[in-house]
Structure formats: structure tokens, C-alpha cells
């Protein structure tokens, strides 16, 4: 009776053959043979009698492509490659690359500046549809002039007048944008150029959305303003020059900057030790003399009248 209760000792090759037969009968099972990892199979259970059986790796059978998958592949190969979109401003470099998207043989990507492998996605709702919804045409009203000339005041007056007439606008004020988007920029020449470039790009997006975007900032250099004009159709860029004499701006000095510049505490201040280049061919000039400056409301009406006369405001 005692002999029957004892576990059967390992019997060498005979037990090994039995394990191999069981493994061959149920490959990969989790029964008496156990887990399979690569080509090594381990038998579950502790104590004496646990064996490692190394099985030769079987070659993976050649996969058979179902008829439906083959037909789908044939249809994909039959679809012609999508035509390459036209370059934007002549700056894009297009490179065809193999696509894993069914039905498309190649995706056309572009390189713009430091951005590579980017793809422009068109939306079925475009500027025309948005403008119909708003009953107006998107444009950029770019107000330029010296510090203290009244750019921010005019921008808000124009926005108020448009709002009263039921038209949607948005003001991009130079100082306001520096509180967020452009807070990483200073007032050196390169930073000022980048500040204007970014605002120009944002204004372009607002105009594309169908809004009347009013940008008010010194923007002292013609080249920077021209670059922003080139971002939108020329007729949709309305440059407004607040032609206010330096002595009037300095007398106003709403932020006390002229005093600091005169004291040498601010370097590169426009109108003092940095030049301002007035527009040579702008759409609107608002003249202000020492003792004769129009009111913000009358200046705003002049801008809105231009927008109305040129078809940007619709009823």
C-alpha cells in the first residue's frame, strides 16, 4: 500500500518520449505540457519529475490572402494617384510618399519653412460659405501710426460701429497680443518683425473665417506691412494711416513712453531714436493736426464707409 502512494520516479527516456508525444498531440496547449515560449516548453508542476523539453521551431506556414483581400488590393492598385495640390505662394516642396491608406497610392506632403511632411487638408465649408452666413466679407483693417496716435482708440471705435450695424469683427491690438501669443518677443528689430508677422498670420485666419479683423499696432516698417498685405488678397487688406504729428503724440504720451525715451531709459523707440516709415500708398489716411484732430467716432465712420462702399458689408 505504501509503495502505491509514493510518486512514480522519473524513468528517463520513456517519460521524455511520452511528453514529446503529448506535446505533438496538443501543441501550444496549457495542459500537462504547459506554456510555450519560443521553442522551449515547460511542464507545469513543482518537485521531482519536472522536465524541460526543447522542441525545434516549426516554420510559419505561408499565409494565404483571401479572395476578398486580394480583390480589395487590386481595386487599390487601380485607383490613380491624387493630383498634387498647387504650391502655396510658391514655397512648398512636394514629395510623394507611399501611403498605407486604402485607395490612395501616394500622399502628397510639403515642406514649409522648418515644417516637413505636412499635408494641407481642405474643408468643405470655405470662406464663401462663412461669409454668406455672416452677411459680410472677411478682410483685414490694418491701422498703423506712431505710439499715441490713437490706433487702439480707433480700432475699438470701428469695432463698436460695426457691431451696432450687425457685423462681426475682432481687434488684434499690438499690446494685447503681447500679453499672450507674442509674450516671448521683445522690441529688438528681429522681434518686432516677428511680432508683426505673427499678427499678420492671425489676421489672415480671421479674414478667412469671414470676420473683419482690425489690427492696430505701430508696425513702423513698410516691408513688414507689405508682407502682411501679401498674405491676403490685396483688395481685402485696408491700410489705415493715422497721420498724427510727433509733437501731438508726445504731448498725449498716454503710457509715459516718450518721457522714458527722451530720458534714454528706452532704446529704439519709434519716432525718437528709431524711424517710422509712413505708408506710401495706403487705402485710408486720417489726418490730425496740432489743434484739429477728428473725434474717434468720425474717424470710425470714415473707415466703415470705406468698407461699405467696397462691398465688405452686406445687408
Short mmCIF file of C-alpha atoms in Angstrom, two decimals:
data_model
loop_
_atom_site.label_atom_id
_atom_site.label_comp_id
_atom_site.label_asym_id
_atom_site.label_seq_id
_atom_site.Cartn_x
_atom_site.Cartn_y
_atom_site.Cartn_z
CA UNK A 1 0.00 0.00 0.00
CA UNK A 2 2.85 2.37 0.84
CA UNK A 3 4.56 1.70 -2.47
CA UNK A 4 1.45 2.65 -4.40
CA UNK A 5 1.20 6.02 -2.60
CA UNK A 6 4.72 7.11 -3.41
CA UNK A 7 5.19 9.27 -6.55
CA UNK A 8 6.50 7.45 -9.54
CA UNK A 9 10.21 8.22 -10.10
CA UNK A 10 11.39 9.73 -13.31
CA UNK A 11 12.06 6.97 -15.80
CA UNK A 12 14.29 8.89 -18.21
CA UNK A 13 13.77 8.43 -21.94
CA UNK A 14 10.42 6.71 -21.59
CA UNK A 15 8.85 9.68 -19.79
CA UNK A 16 10.57 12.09 -22.17
CA UNK A 17 9.07 10.26 -25.16
CA UNK A 18 5.66 10.42 -23.52
CA UNK A 19 5.98 14.18 -23.00
CA UNK A 20 7.01 14.67 -26.58
CA UNK A 21 4.07 12.58 -27.80
CA UNK A 22 1.66 14.66 -25.70
CA UNK A 23 3.26 17.90 -26.91
CA UNK A 24 2.93 16.80 -30.51
CA UNK A 25 -0.70 15.83 -29.96
CA UNK A 26 -1.63 19.22 -28.43
CA UNK A 27 0.93 21.87 -29.44
CA UNK A 28 0.70 25.12 -27.57
CA UNK A 29 -1.84 23.79 -25.04
CA UNK A 30 -1.70 24.73 -21.39
CA UNK A 31 -2.44 21.22 -20.12
CA UNK A 32 0.21 18.80 -18.92
CA UNK A 33 2.82 20.13 -21.37
CA UNK A 34 2.49 23.73 -20.11
CA UNK A 35 3.38 27.15 -21.55
CA UNK A 36 5.30 27.59 -24.79
CA UNK A 37 7.91 30.34 -25.07
CA UNK A 38 9.78 30.36 -28.36
CA UNK A 39 10.97 26.78 -28.83
CA UNK A 40 11.09 25.87 -25.11
CA UNK A 41 8.14 24.09 -23.48
CA UNK A 42 7.93 23.74 -19.70
CA UNK A 43 5.83 21.25 -17.80
CA UNK A 44 3.72 22.76 -15.05
CA UNK A 45 4.02 21.42 -11.56
CA UNK A 46 6.75 21.55 -8.88
CA UNK A 47 9.01 18.99 -7.28
CA UNK A 48 10.64 15.96 -8.85
CA UNK A 49 9.75 14.94 -12.34
CA UNK A 50 9.65 18.46 -13.85
CA UNK A 51 11.34 18.36 -17.25
CA UNK A 52 12.30 20.92 -19.93
CA UNK A 53 11.62 19.73 -23.44
CA UNK A 54 13.26 21.76 -26.21
CA UNK A 55 11.23 21.49 -29.38
CA UNK A 56 12.55 22.51 -32.78
CA UNK A 57 10.94 25.71 -34.08
CA UNK A 58 8.43 24.96 -36.79
CA UNK A 59 8.48 27.20 -39.88
CA UNK A 60 5.50 29.54 -40.03
CA UNK A 61 3.10 28.43 -42.76
CA UNK A 62 2.83 30.72 -45.76
CA UNK A 63 -0.20 32.97 -45.33
CA UNK A 64 -2.93 32.71 -47.91
CA UNK A 65 -4.53 36.00 -48.95
CA UNK A 66 -8.30 35.61 -49.00
CA UNK A 67 -10.01 36.35 -52.26
CA UNK A 68 -11.78 39.39 -50.79
CA UNK A 69 -8.50 40.90 -49.59
CA UNK A 70 -6.90 40.26 -52.98
CA UNK A 71 -9.80 41.94 -54.72
CA UNK A 72 -9.51 44.95 -52.40
CA UNK A 73 -5.82 45.14 -53.14
CA UNK A 74 -6.48 45.07 -56.89
CA UNK A 75 -9.01 47.88 -56.53
CA UNK A 76 -6.47 49.94 -54.56
CA UNK A 77 -3.82 49.46 -57.20
CA UNK A 78 -6.26 50.52 -59.89
CA UNK A 79 -7.02 53.90 -58.29
CA UNK A 80 -4.89 56.66 -59.89
CA UNK A 81 -2.73 58.81 -57.65
CA UNK A 82 -4.34 62.03 -56.45
CA UNK A 83 -3.05 65.12 -58.28
CA UNK A 84 -0.56 67.21 -56.35
CA UNK A 85 -2.03 70.42 -54.96
CA UNK A 86 -0.62 73.67 -56.22
CA UNK A 87 2.19 75.19 -54.16
CA UNK A 88 1.16 77.89 -51.71
CA UNK A 89 2.99 81.11 -52.54
CA UNK A 90 5.48 79.00 -54.47
CA UNK A 91 7.19 77.97 -51.24
CA UNK A 92 6.08 74.37 -50.87
CA UNK A 93 8.25 71.44 -51.86
CA UNK A 94 6.13 68.38 -52.62
CA UNK A 95 7.34 64.85 -52.08
CA UNK A 96 5.32 61.76 -52.94
CA UNK A 97 5.48 59.05 -50.30
CA UNK A 98 4.00 55.57 -50.15
CA UNK A 99 0.64 55.54 -48.42
CA UNK A 100 -0.95 52.89 -46.25
CA UNK A 101 -4.38 54.43 -46.80
CA UNK A 102 -6.62 52.17 -48.91
CA UNK A 103 -7.48 53.73 -52.22
CA UNK A 104 -4.57 56.20 -52.20
CA UNK A 105 -1.28 55.27 -53.74
CA UNK A 106 0.62 58.36 -52.64
CA UNK A 107 0.15 61.11 -50.10
CA UNK A 108 1.50 64.45 -51.26
CA UNK A 109 3.27 66.27 -48.43
CA UNK A 110 5.09 69.56 -48.38
CA UNK A 111 7.92 71.38 -46.65
CA UNK A 112 7.23 74.93 -45.47
CA UNK A 113 9.97 76.66 -43.54
CA UNK A 114 11.15 74.22 -40.89
CA UNK A 115 7.98 72.10 -41.07
CA UNK A 116 8.40 68.91 -43.09
CA UNK A 117 5.99 66.17 -44.20
CA UNK A 118 2.91 68.33 -43.69
CA UNK A 119 -0.31 67.99 -45.64
CA UNK A 120 -2.91 70.69 -46.31
CA UNK A 121 -6.44 69.46 -45.56
CA UNK A 122 -9.30 71.17 -47.33
CA UNK A 123 -12.61 71.66 -45.54
CA UNK A 124 -15.91 71.52 -47.45
CA UNK A 125 -17.01 74.69 -45.65
CA UNK A 126 -14.90 77.51 -47.05
CA UNK A 127 -14.65 81.26 -46.84
CA UNK A 128 -17.55 81.79 -49.25
CA UNK A 129 -19.93 79.76 -47.09
CA UNK A 130 -18.81 81.51 -43.91
CA UNK A 131 -19.22 84.95 -45.49
CA UNK A 132 -22.78 84.09 -46.58
CA UNK A 133 -23.56 83.05 -43.03
CA UNK A 134 -22.26 86.36 -41.67
CA UNK A 135 -23.54 88.62 -44.47
CA UNK A 136 -20.15 90.25 -44.83
CA UNK A 137 -16.78 89.74 -46.49
CA UNK A 138 -13.72 88.93 -44.45
CA UNK A 139 -10.91 91.49 -44.58
CA UNK A 140 -8.03 92.99 -42.63
CA UNK A 141 -8.16 96.63 -41.50
CA UNK A 142 -4.54 97.42 -40.60
CA UNK A 143 -4.19 100.61 -38.53
CA UNK A 144 -0.64 101.99 -38.34
CA UNK A 145 0.86 105.12 -36.80
CA UNK A 146 3.12 106.42 -34.07
CA UNK A 147 2.69 105.50 -30.44
CA UNK A 148 -0.01 107.76 -29.02
CA UNK A 149 -1.62 108.46 -32.39
CA UNK A 150 -4.89 106.81 -31.33
CA UNK A 151 -4.68 103.41 -33.09
CA UNK A 152 -6.27 101.39 -30.28
CA UNK A 153 -8.96 104.02 -29.76
CA UNK A 154 -9.82 103.99 -33.46
CA UNK A 155 -9.83 100.16 -33.61
CA UNK A 156 -12.34 99.93 -30.77
CA UNK A 157 -14.48 102.68 -32.29
CA UNK A 158 -14.61 100.84 -35.62
CA UNK A 159 -15.49 97.56 -33.88
CA UNK A 160 -18.27 99.32 -31.94
CA UNK A 161 -19.71 100.89 -35.10
CA UNK A 162 -19.64 97.56 -36.96
CA UNK A 163 -21.29 95.80 -34.03
CA UNK A 164 -24.07 98.36 -33.94
CA UNK A 165 -24.74 97.58 -37.61
CA UNK A 166 -24.81 93.82 -37.01
CA UNK A 167 -21.36 92.94 -38.34
CA UNK A 168 -18.81 90.71 -36.65
CA UNK A 169 -15.25 91.96 -36.15
CA UNK A 170 -12.27 91.28 -33.93
CA UNK A 171 -9.50 93.62 -32.76
CA UNK A 172 -5.88 92.47 -32.66
CA UNK A 173 -4.24 95.16 -30.54
CA UNK A 174 -0.44 95.19 -30.52
CA UNK A 175 -0.14 95.37 -26.73
CA UNK A 176 -2.91 92.83 -26.14
CA UNK A 177 -1.30 90.22 -28.37
CA UNK A 178 1.97 90.65 -26.48
CA UNK A 179 0.14 89.52 -23.33
CA UNK A 180 -0.23 86.02 -24.80
CA UNK A 181 0.76 84.86 -28.26
CA UNK A 182 3.77 87.18 -28.53
CA UNK A 183 4.85 87.43 -24.90
CA UNK A 184 8.13 85.74 -25.83
CA UNK A 185 9.11 88.67 -28.07
CA UNK A 186 10.92 91.87 -27.15
CA UNK A 187 11.36 95.10 -29.06
CA UNK A 188 14.57 94.47 -30.97
CA UNK A 189 14.33 94.67 -34.75
CA UNK A 190 14.01 90.89 -35.27
CA UNK A 191 11.43 90.53 -32.50
CA UNK A 192 9.37 93.41 -33.82
CA UNK A 193 9.38 91.89 -37.30
CA UNK A 194 8.28 88.52 -35.88
CA UNK A 195 5.59 90.23 -33.81
CA UNK A 196 4.11 91.78 -36.94
CA UNK A 197 4.45 88.55 -38.94
CA UNK A 198 2.51 86.55 -36.35
CA UNK A 199 -0.24 89.15 -36.10
CA UNK A 200 -0.46 89.18 -39.90
CA UNK A 201 -0.91 85.41 -39.96
CA UNK A 202 -3.61 85.55 -37.29
CA UNK A 203 -5.37 88.38 -39.11
CA UNK A 204 -5.32 86.26 -42.25
CA UNK A 205 -7.10 83.44 -40.40
CA UNK A 206 -9.76 85.80 -39.05
CA UNK A 207 -10.36 87.22 -42.52
CA UNK A 208 -10.63 83.68 -43.93
CA UNK A 209 -13.21 82.96 -41.23
CA UNK A 210 -15.28 85.81 -42.68
CA UNK A 211 -14.60 88.34 -39.91
CA UNK A 212 -13.48 91.92 -40.28
CA UNK A 213 -10.16 91.80 -38.46
CA UNK A 214 -8.90 95.14 -37.13
CA UNK A 215 -5.16 95.12 -36.37
CA UNK A 216 -3.78 98.12 -34.54
CA UNK A 217 -0.04 98.35 -33.98
CA UNK A 218 2.79 100.74 -34.80
CA UNK A 219 4.30 98.44 -37.46
CA UNK A 220 6.87 101.10 -38.39
CA UNK A 221 8.44 99.47 -41.45
CA UNK A 222 6.86 99.33 -44.90
CA UNK A 223 8.39 95.97 -45.70
CA UNK A 224 6.69 94.30 -42.71
CA UNK A 225 3.31 95.83 -43.56
CA UNK A 226 3.71 94.79 -47.21
CA UNK A 227 4.45 91.22 -46.13
CA UNK A 228 1.18 91.16 -44.17
CA UNK A 229 -0.68 92.60 -47.17
CA UNK A 230 0.67 89.77 -49.32
CA UNK A 231 -0.95 87.19 -47.02
CA UNK A 232 -4.48 88.08 -48.20
CA UNK A 233 -5.97 89.23 -51.50
CA UNK A 234 -4.80 92.81 -51.99
CA UNK A 235 -8.33 94.20 -52.09
CA UNK A 236 -9.02 92.61 -48.69
CA UNK A 237 -6.20 94.47 -46.95
CA UNK A 238 -7.19 98.00 -45.96
CA UNK A 239 -4.27 100.01 -44.60
CA UNK A 240 -5.29 102.93 -42.40
CA UNK A 241 -2.61 105.52 -41.64
CA UNK A 242 -3.19 107.71 -38.60
CA UNK A 243 -1.12 110.66 -39.70
CA UNK A 244 -0.62 112.37 -36.36
CA UNK A 245 2.39 114.67 -35.84
CA UNK A 246 5.06 113.53 -33.38
CA UNK A 247 4.51 116.58 -31.17
CA UNK A 248 0.83 115.69 -30.78
CA UNK A 249 1.64 112.07 -29.90
CA UNK A 250 4.35 113.16 -27.48
CA UNK A 251 2.01 115.67 -25.84
CA UNK A 252 -0.55 112.92 -25.31
CA UNK A 253 2.01 110.30 -24.17
CA UNK A 254 -0.72 108.04 -22.70
CA UNK A 255 1.75 105.46 -21.39
CA UNK A 256 4.59 107.82 -20.47
CA UNK A 257 6.87 106.15 -23.00
CA UNK A 258 8.04 109.30 -24.73
CA UNK A 259 9.35 110.68 -21.45
CA UNK A 260 11.26 107.47 -20.82
CA UNK A 261 12.63 107.52 -24.37
CA UNK A 262 13.73 111.15 -24.08
CA UNK A 263 15.46 110.26 -20.80
CA UNK A 264 17.33 107.46 -22.51
CA UNK A 265 15.62 104.75 -20.47
CA UNK A 266 14.00 103.18 -23.56
CA UNK A 267 16.20 102.48 -26.58
CA UNK A 268 14.96 102.06 -30.14
CA UNK A 269 11.69 103.90 -29.54
CA UNK A 270 9.81 104.70 -32.75
CA UNK A 271 9.84 108.38 -33.57
CA UNK A 272 12.68 109.19 -31.14
CA UNK A 273 15.71 107.03 -31.95
CA UNK A 274 14.10 104.58 -34.35
CA UNK A 275 12.43 105.55 -37.65
CA UNK A 276 8.80 105.32 -38.67
CA UNK A 277 8.17 104.76 -42.38
CA UNK A 278 4.76 106.20 -43.31
CA UNK A 279 2.72 104.33 -45.93
CA UNK A 280 3.33 105.41 -49.48
CA UNK A 281 0.09 104.03 -50.94
CA UNK A 282 -2.49 103.19 -48.31
CA UNK A 283 -6.27 102.97 -48.64
CA UNK A 284 -7.23 105.45 -45.92
CA UNK A 285 -5.33 108.41 -44.45
CA UNK A 286 -6.75 110.11 -41.38
CA UNK A 287 -5.08 113.48 -40.88
CA UNK A 288 -4.70 115.01 -37.46
CA UNK A 289 -3.18 118.44 -36.89
CA UNK A 290 -1.95 120.07 -33.74
CA UNK A 291 -5.22 121.82 -33.00
CA UNK A 292 -7.55 119.86 -35.27
CA UNK A 293 -7.97 116.15 -34.62
CA UNK A 294 -11.21 114.40 -35.59
CA UNK A 295 -13.16 112.53 -32.94
CA UNK A 296 -12.87 108.73 -32.66
CA UNK A 297 -16.47 108.37 -33.88
CA UNK A 298 -15.90 110.45 -37.00
CA UNK A 299 -12.70 108.52 -37.77
CA UNK A 300 -14.53 105.20 -37.32
CA UNK A 301 -17.31 106.32 -39.65
CA UNK A 302 -14.69 107.09 -42.29
CA UNK A 303 -13.34 103.53 -42.09
CA UNK A 304 -16.77 101.90 -42.01
CA UNK A 305 -17.89 104.00 -45.00
CA UNK A 306 -14.93 102.64 -46.96
CA UNK A 307 -15.88 99.07 -46.04
CA UNK A 308 -19.48 99.69 -47.06
CA UNK A 309 -18.56 101.34 -50.36
CA UNK A 310 -16.27 98.44 -51.28
CA UNK A 311 -18.75 95.66 -50.64
CA UNK A 312 -17.45 94.25 -47.37
CA UNK A 313 -20.71 94.97 -45.53
CA UNK A 314 -23.84 93.29 -46.84
CA UNK A 315 -27.46 93.52 -45.69
#
